[in-house]
Tab-separated table of C-alpha atoms in Angstrom:
chain	number	residue	atom	x	y	z
Z	1	MET	CA	-0.031	-0.290	-0.199
Z	2	PRO	CA	1.512	3.194	-1.002
Z	3	ALA	CA	2.206	5.607	1.893
Z	4	SER	CA	2.454	9.307	2.368
Z	5	ASP	CA	5.021	11.303	3.926
Z	6	ALA	CA	3.067	11.886	7.444
Z	7	LYS	CA	4.539	10.744	10.347
Z	8	PRO	CA	2.102	8.241	11.961
Z	9	VAL	CA	-0.339	9.593	14.292
Z	10	ILE	CA	-2.775	6.916	15.914
Z	11	SER	CA	-6.001	8.426	17.452
Z	12	ASP	CA	-8.253	6.323	20.009
Z	13	PHE	CA	-10.941	8.352	18.952
Z	14	ARG	CA	-13.862	7.007	17.434
Z	15	HIS	CA	-15.999	7.386	14.388
Z	16	ALA	CA	-19.104	6.280	13.198
Z	17	SER	CA	-19.610	6.183	9.114
Z	18	VAL	CA	-23.267	7.854	8.583
Z	19	LEU	CA	-25.662	6.563	6.369
Z	20	LEU	CA	-22.758	3.292	6.054
Z	21	ASP	CA	-24.990	0.587	4.410
Z	22	GLY	CA	-27.007	3.142	1.995
Z	23	ALA	CA	-24.146	5.008	0.420
Z	24	VAL	CA	-22.365	1.743	0.153
Z	25	ASP	CA	-25.642	-0.021	-1.356
Z	26	ALA	CA	-25.566	3.265	-3.991
Z	27	LEU	CA	-22.126	3.253	-4.805
Z	28	VAL	CA	-21.118	-0.174	-5.382
Z	29	HIS	CA	-22.845	-1.679	-8.578
Z	30	ALA	CA	-19.527	-3.564	-9.867
Z	31	PRO	CA	-17.824	-5.777	-7.636
Z	32	LYS	CA	-14.902	-6.005	-9.906
Z	33	GLY	CA	-14.571	-2.690	-10.659
Z	34	VAL	CA	-12.251	-0.014	-9.202
Z	35	TYR	CA	-13.735	2.747	-6.910
Z	36	LEU	CA	-12.588	5.967	-4.924
Z	37	ASP	CA	-13.024	7.123	-1.388
Z	38	GLY	CA	-12.608	10.955	-1.857
Z	39	THR	CA	-12.354	11.120	2.521
Z	40	PHE	CA	-11.528	7.839	3.764
Z	41	GLY	CA	-11.454	9.597	7.540
Z	42	ARG	CA	-11.168	6.697	9.765
Z	43	GLY	CA	-12.436	4.165	7.080
Z	44	GLY	CA	-15.388	2.930	7.694
Z	45	HIS	CA	-16.973	3.581	4.182
Z	46	SER	CA	-13.839	2.254	2.702
Z	47	ARG	CA	-13.800	-1.094	5.225
Z	48	ALA	CA	-17.323	-1.616	3.996
Z	49	ILE	CA	-16.639	-1.132	-0.051
Z	50	LEU	CA	-14.038	-3.623	0.421
Z	51	ALA	CA	-16.646	-6.016	2.277
Z	52	ARG	CA	-18.334	-5.829	-1.502
Z	53	LEU	CA	-15.625	-5.805	-3.703
Z	54	ALA	CA	-14.544	-8.805	-5.238
Z	55	PRO	CA	-10.694	-10.116	-5.180
Z	56	GLU	CA	-10.667	-8.519	-8.695
Z	57	GLY	CA	-11.818	-5.154	-7.572
Z	58	HIS	CA	-10.229	-2.279	-6.105
Z	59	LEU	CA	-10.515	0.918	-4.087
Z	60	LEU	CA	-8.459	3.902	-3.781
Z	61	ALA	CA	-8.520	6.099	-1.251
Z	62	MET	CA	-7.876	9.702	-0.282
Z	63	ASP	CA	-7.455	11.949	2.600
Z	64	ARG	CA	-5.673	15.100	3.554
Z	65	ASP	CA	-5.352	14.715	7.285
Z	66	PRO	CA	-2.385	12.719	8.534
Z	67	HIS	CA	-4.337	10.875	11.320
Z	68	ALA	CA	-6.639	9.102	8.378
Z	69	ILE	CA	-3.686	8.001	6.718
Z	70	ALA	CA	-2.023	6.682	9.783
Z	71	GLU	CA	-5.444	4.928	10.923
Z	72	ALA	CA	-5.740	3.962	6.907
Z	73	ALA	CA	-1.854	1.916	7.442
Z	74	LYS	CA	-3.870	-0.956	9.675
Z	75	LEU	CA	-5.700	-1.715	6.639
Z	76	ASP	CA	-3.805	-4.479	5.605
Z	77	ASP	CA	-5.759	-5.682	1.921
Z	78	PRO	CA	-3.912	-5.778	-1.386
Z	79	ARG	CA	-7.294	-4.506	-3.178
Z	80	PHE	CA	-6.551	-0.898	-1.194
Z	81	THR	CA	-4.578	2.135	-1.952
Z	82	ILE	CA	-4.516	5.547	-0.147
Z	83	ALA	CA	-2.672	8.774	-0.871
Z	84	GLN	CA	-2.733	12.111	1.423
Z	85	LEU	CA	-4.150	14.454	-0.904
Z	86	ASP	CA	-7.541	16.697	-1.159
Z	87	PHE	CA	-10.097	15.509	-2.651
Z	88	ALA	CA	-10.354	18.130	-5.037
Z	89	ARG	CA	-7.085	16.343	-6.723
Z	90	LEU	CA	-8.642	13.035	-7.019
Z	91	GLY	CA	-8.677	13.694	-10.867
Z	92	ASP	CA	-4.798	13.649	-10.853
Z	93	PHE	CA	-4.533	10.683	-8.474
Z	94	ALA	CA	-7.049	8.941	-10.839
Z	95	GLU	CA	-4.607	10.117	-13.216
Z	96	ARG	CA	-1.395	8.499	-11.940
Z	97	GLN	CA	-3.553	5.383	-10.912
Z	98	GLY	CA	-4.145	4.780	-14.780
Z	99	VAL	CA	-8.232	4.842	-14.106
Z	100	ASN	CA	-9.256	8.220	-15.117
Z	101	GLY	CA	-12.024	7.497	-16.823
Z	102	LYS	CA	-12.318	4.758	-15.735
Z	103	LEU	CA	-13.797	4.475	-11.946
Z	104	SER	CA	-16.901	2.308	-11.266
Z	105	GLY	CA	-17.738	4.681	-8.291
Z	106	ILE	CA	-16.598	7.694	-6.171
Z	107	LEU	CA	-17.758	8.642	-3.028
Z	108	LEU	CA	-17.520	11.920	-1.428
Z	109	ASP	CA	-18.296	12.015	2.940
Z	110	ILE	CA	-17.852	15.859	3.106
Z	111	GLY	CA	-17.216	18.219	6.725
Z	112	VAL	CA	-15.234	17.302	9.678
Z	113	SER	CA	-15.380	13.324	10.955
Z	114	SER	CA	-15.892	12.630	14.831
Z	115	PRO	CA	-12.339	11.827	15.992
Z	116	GLN	CA	-11.572	15.742	14.516
Z	117	LEU	CA	-14.436	16.964	17.094
Z	118	ASP	CA	-13.501	14.787	19.600
Z	119	ASP	CA	-9.480	15.521	19.417
Z	120	PRO	CA	-9.333	18.543	21.353
Z	121	GLU	CA	-5.601	19.496	20.322
Z	122	ARG	CA	-7.363	19.801	16.775
Z	123	GLY	CA	-9.025	23.031	17.428
Z	124	PHE	CA	-12.011	21.871	15.688
Z	125	SER	CA	-14.736	21.747	18.460
Z	126	PHE	CA	-15.859	24.516	21.266
Z	127	MET	CA	-16.460	22.027	23.699
Z	128	ARG	CA	-13.315	20.890	24.633
Z	129	ASP	CA	-10.585	23.065	25.438
Z	130	GLY	CA	-7.698	23.226	23.049
Z	131	PRO	CA	-5.320	25.134	20.674
Z	132	LEU	CA	-7.507	27.160	18.164
Z	133	ASP	CA	-6.380	25.501	14.656
Z	134	MET	CA	-9.345	23.893	12.583
Z	135	ARG	CA	-7.179	22.864	9.899
Z	136	MET	CA	-7.880	19.467	7.801
Z	137	ASP	CA	-3.987	19.151	7.204
Z	138	PRO	CA	-2.031	20.949	10.041
Z	139	SER	CA	1.042	21.575	8.022
Z	140	GLN	CA	-1.072	23.704	5.282
Z	141	GLY	CA	-2.264	27.220	5.513
Z	142	GLN	CA	-3.134	29.425	8.440
Z	143	SER	CA	-4.550	28.317	11.714
Z	144	ALA	CA	-7.936	29.761	12.800
Z	145	ALA	CA	-5.804	31.314	15.668
Z	146	GLU	CA	-3.964	33.425	12.842
Z	147	PHE	CA	-7.153	34.315	11.040
Z	148	LEU	CA	-8.518	35.930	13.663
Z	149	ALA	CA	-5.362	37.651	14.787
Z	150	LYS	CA	-4.891	39.651	11.595
Z	151	ALA	CA	-8.138	39.319	9.648
Z	152	SER	CA	-10.422	42.778	9.285
Z	153	GLU	CA	-13.474	42.835	11.572
Z	154	ALA	CA	-15.740	42.763	7.811
Z	155	ASP	CA	-13.399	39.934	6.862
Z	156	ILE	CA	-14.275	37.838	9.810
Z	157	ALA	CA	-17.778	38.868	9.790
Z	158	HIS	CA	-18.170	37.480	6.108
Z	159	VAL	CA	-16.765	34.054	7.376
Z	160	PHE	CA	-19.193	33.680	9.816
Z	161	LYS	CA	-22.274	34.883	7.862
Z	162	THR	CA	-21.417	33.733	4.266
Z	163	TYR	CA	-19.745	30.257	5.351
Z	164	GLY	CA	-21.708	29.847	8.712
Z	165	GLU	CA	-24.801	31.090	8.151
Z	166	GLU	CA	-24.821	33.071	11.004
Z	167	ARG	CA	-26.954	35.895	10.962
Z	168	PHE	CA	-25.706	37.810	13.778
Z	169	GLY	CA	-21.913	37.563	11.999
Z	170	LYS	CA	-21.182	41.336	12.251
Z	171	ARG	CA	-22.352	41.469	15.870
Z	172	LEU	CA	-19.893	38.759	16.663
Z	173	ALA	CA	-17.138	39.704	14.566
Z	174	ARG	CA	-17.372	43.042	16.531
Z	175	ALA	CA	-16.836	40.963	19.513
Z	176	VAL	CA	-13.599	39.190	18.576
Z	177	VAL	CA	-11.992	42.235	17.066
Z	178	THR	CA	-12.842	44.408	20.586
Z	179	ARG	CA	-11.294	41.426	22.779
Z	180	ARG	CA	-8.476	40.494	20.742
Z	181	VAL	CA	-7.015	44.209	21.273
Z	182	GLU	CA	-6.471	43.035	24.941
Z	183	ARG	CA	-5.566	39.254	24.234
Z	184	PRO	CA	-5.225	37.149	21.353
Z	185	PHE	CA	-7.245	34.520	20.491
Z	186	ASN	CA	-5.117	31.157	21.392
Z	187	ARG	CA	-7.505	28.471	22.836
Z	188	THR	CA	-11.010	27.316	21.655
Z	189	VAL	CA	-12.993	27.600	24.476
Z	190	ASP	CA	-11.858	31.284	25.164
Z	191	LEU	CA	-13.112	32.221	21.169
Z	192	ALA	CA	-16.672	30.232	22.380
Z	193	GLU	CA	-16.923	32.481	25.529
Z	194	VAL	CA	-16.557	35.050	23.714
Z	195	LEU	CA	-19.472	34.166	21.250
Z	196	LYS	CA	-21.311	33.203	23.516
Z	197	ALA	CA	-21.204	36.184	25.261
Z	198	ALA	CA	-21.917	38.147	22.418
Z	199	HIS	CA	-24.965	36.482	20.555
Z	200	PRO	CA	-28.172	38.159	21.277
Z	201	ALA	CA	-30.632	35.178	20.101
Z	202	TRP	CA	-29.589	31.598	21.103
Z	203	GLU	CA	-31.230	28.545	19.481
Z	204	LYS	CA	-32.908	26.047	21.660
Z	205	GLY	CA	-30.298	23.257	22.016
Z	206	ARG	CA	-27.778	24.643	19.900
Z	207	HIS	CA	-24.314	26.499	21.301
Z	208	PRO	CA	-24.187	29.962	20.138
Z	209	ALA	CA	-20.666	29.597	18.747
Z	210	THR	CA	-21.950	26.900	16.418
Z	211	LYS	CA	-22.398	28.503	13.619
Z	212	ALA	CA	-19.198	30.990	13.856
Z	213	PHE	CA	-16.970	27.889	14.424
Z	214	GLN	CA	-18.495	26.117	11.238
Z	215	GLY	CA	-17.869	29.053	9.487
Z	216	LEU	CA	-14.225	29.496	10.116
Z	217	ARG	CA	-13.891	25.584	9.603
Z	218	ILE	CA	-15.424	25.951	6.147
Z	219	TYR	CA	-13.399	28.703	5.428
Z	220	LEU	CA	-10.003	27.770	6.526
Z	221	ASN	CA	-10.117	24.413	4.555
Z	222	GLY	CA	-11.192	25.955	1.488
Z	223	GLU	CA	-14.289	23.218	1.830
Z	224	LEU	CA	-16.998	24.614	-0.506
Z	225	GLU	CA	-14.037	25.341	-3.291
Z	226	GLN	CA	-12.717	21.862	-2.700
Z	227	LEU	CA	-15.951	20.400	-3.474
Z	228	GLU	CA	-16.805	22.247	-6.479
Z	229	ALA	CA	-13.531	21.095	-7.850
Z	230	ALA	CA	-13.782	17.628	-6.912
Z	231	LEU	CA	-17.610	17.458	-8.069
Z	232	GLU	CA	-16.050	18.519	-11.427
Z	233	ALA	CA	-13.225	16.187	-11.060
Z	234	ALA	CA	-15.331	13.143	-10.281
Z	235	LEU	CA	-17.155	13.568	-13.464
Z	236	GLU	CA	-14.123	13.137	-15.803
Z	237	ALA	CA	-12.775	10.790	-13.196
Z	238	LEU	CA	-16.187	8.093	-13.810
Z	239	ALA	CA	-16.852	5.640	-16.539
Z	240	PRO	CA	-19.586	5.490	-18.284
Z	241	GLY	CA	-22.343	3.847	-15.751
Z	242	GLY	CA	-19.812	4.862	-12.783
Z	243	HIS	CA	-21.963	5.846	-9.694
Z	244	LEU	CA	-20.855	9.336	-7.726
Z	245	VAL	CA	-22.368	9.513	-3.820
Z	246	VAL	CA	-21.805	12.565	-1.981
Z	247	ILE	CA	-22.485	12.806	1.775
Z	248	SER	CA	-23.007	16.516	2.984
Z	249	PHE	CA	-23.728	17.821	6.782
Z	250	HIS	CA	-23.914	21.576	5.292
Z	251	SER	CA	-26.952	23.684	3.874
Z	252	LEU	CA	-24.145	24.981	1.699
Z	253	GLU	CA	-22.706	21.916	1.112
Z	254	ASP	CA	-25.519	20.403	-0.158
Z	255	ARG	CA	-27.057	22.854	-2.156
Z	256	MET	CA	-24.033	22.606	-4.273
Z	257	VAL	CA	-24.270	19.146	-5.234
Z	258	LYS	CA	-27.481	18.925	-5.686
Z	259	ARG	CA	-27.602	21.858	-8.308
Z	260	PHE	CA	-24.454	20.263	-9.814
Z	261	ILE	CA	-26.607	17.115	-10.439
Z	262	ARG	CA	-29.360	18.722	-11.362
Z	263	HIS	CA	-26.995	20.491	-14.010
Z	264	HIS	CA	-25.856	17.207	-15.702
Z	265	VAL	CA	-29.156	15.718	-15.186
Z	266	ARG	CA	-31.137	18.424	-17.289
Z	267	GLY	CA	-28.252	18.984	-19.695
Z	268	ASP	CA	-27.992	21.895	-22.191
Z	269	THR	CA	-30.522	24.292	-21.077
Z	270	HIS	CA	-29.723	27.405	-23.005
Z	271	LEU	CA	-30.610	26.388	-26.454
Z	272	PRO	CA	-33.717	28.759	-27.992
Z	273	ARG	CA	-37.103	27.934	-26.799
Z	274	GLY	CA	-39.067	26.122	-29.669
Z	275	VAL	CA	-35.679	24.934	-31.286
Z	276	PRO	CA	-35.962	21.234	-31.885
Z	277	VAL	CA	-33.696	18.961	-29.998
Z	278	ARG	CA	-33.042	15.467	-29.935
Z	279	ASP	CA	-32.120	13.912	-26.440
Z	280	ASP	CA	-28.999	13.069	-27.352
Z	281	GLN	CA	-27.942	16.573	-28.247
Z	282	LEU	CA	-28.647	18.032	-24.733
Z	283	ASN	CA	-25.634	16.833	-23.163
Z	284	ARG	CA	-26.638	14.993	-20.161
Z	285	ARG	CA	-24.276	13.663	-18.504
Z	286	LEU	CA	-25.733	12.158	-15.257
Z	287	GLU	CA	-28.743	10.263	-14.369
Z	288	SER	CA	-30.150	10.804	-10.913
Z	289	LEU	CA	-30.539	7.823	-8.546
Z	290	GLY	CA	-33.749	9.198	-6.635
Z	291	LYS	CA	-34.344	11.990	-3.761
Z	292	GLY	CA	-31.650	12.835	-1.157
Z	293	GLN	CA	-31.647	10.534	1.432
Z	294	ARG	CA	-31.230	10.864	4.858
Z	295	PRO	CA	-30.664	8.957	8.087
Z	296	SER	CA	-33.127	6.953	9.581
Z	297	SER	CA	-34.748	8.005	13.567
Z	298	GLU	CA	-32.785	4.873	14.675
Z	299	GLU	CA	-29.061	6.232	13.115
Z	300	VAL	CA	-29.654	9.524	14.572
Z	301	GLU	CA	-30.728	8.249	17.798
Z	302	ALA	CA	-27.812	6.169	18.165
Z	303	ASN	CA	-25.358	8.967	16.423
Z	304	PRO	CA	-26.794	12.544	16.628
Z	305	ARG	CA	-24.227	14.159	14.645
Z	306	ALA	CA	-25.782	12.304	11.571
Z	307	ARG	CA	-28.896	14.726	12.151
Z	308	SER	CA	-27.874	17.216	9.250
Z	309	ALA	CA	-27.045	14.404	6.593
Z	310	VAL	CA	-27.744	14.507	2.934
Z	311	MET	CA	-26.543	11.625	0.733
Z	312	ARG	CA	-27.648	12.185	-3.248
Z	313	ALA	CA	-26.140	9.784	-5.896
Z	314	ALA	CA	-26.548	9.896	-9.429
Z	315	ARG	CA	-24.918	7.652	-12.205
Z	316	LYS	CA	-22.945	8.863	-15.117
Z	317	LEU	CA	-24.221	8.690	-18.512
Z	318	ALA	CA	-22.302	7.272	-21.683
């Protein structure tokens, strides 16, 4: 199994893969095919995919988190290959493996994993005190602490409002900028307390820092840009008849996936009205495999973090 250059970091934090059976059912339609898991995480989906594959099948996997790569080192299966890459580069990975345009299926499980949230040293969660980092790959880009120390009030408000959908983004940004003059933000709980004190309208059952933290994470990791690039790359990497399965946990992500699938299901809709066009001239590239699927009440009860998940699937046309 090809290894990355990352130092192995083994974590004991557990992760429950969301919509596990539904995702694998929608993905694996040719047991002898080659599949790609663009977000290995802690390997729940990958292991379930491998269990469905024939001896001739193969699974490629990717993840930019060195902790995930360390977890993948435990998976001893000659049908498995992983690389430390972000999923926006899945086309490059498939090209290097000689399977670009030949993949039977691609799975993208978007967002943060439970081990990332549960490990305070990663800085993703306001529930556990840790360094204010939030990077999925700690060796790349700026941390949340670095961003909050230098960004303008307007930029911070934009991140809270646009990426976190926090309607009080301006107010929370002002509180951050006011406090950092006295002392910079370096710890997760410190930031959460300032956001909590500044928030004027708490939602029942939700910490008032939730959306601001979410916005910071999505922005710092370029998650929406990554998703946009990954969807386009996936369409080219799939073979005709190949399946694309995407699980998202945020309305911004789900809207992007839904629009992408709908656009390629409809094909070219910019033709003049009344012009006779055959179906094969519309350049339809995808066929929807049903409506968005959500976790069952039993799954949400067992894993509350699954409650916002939506899975969408499509088949590439010839």
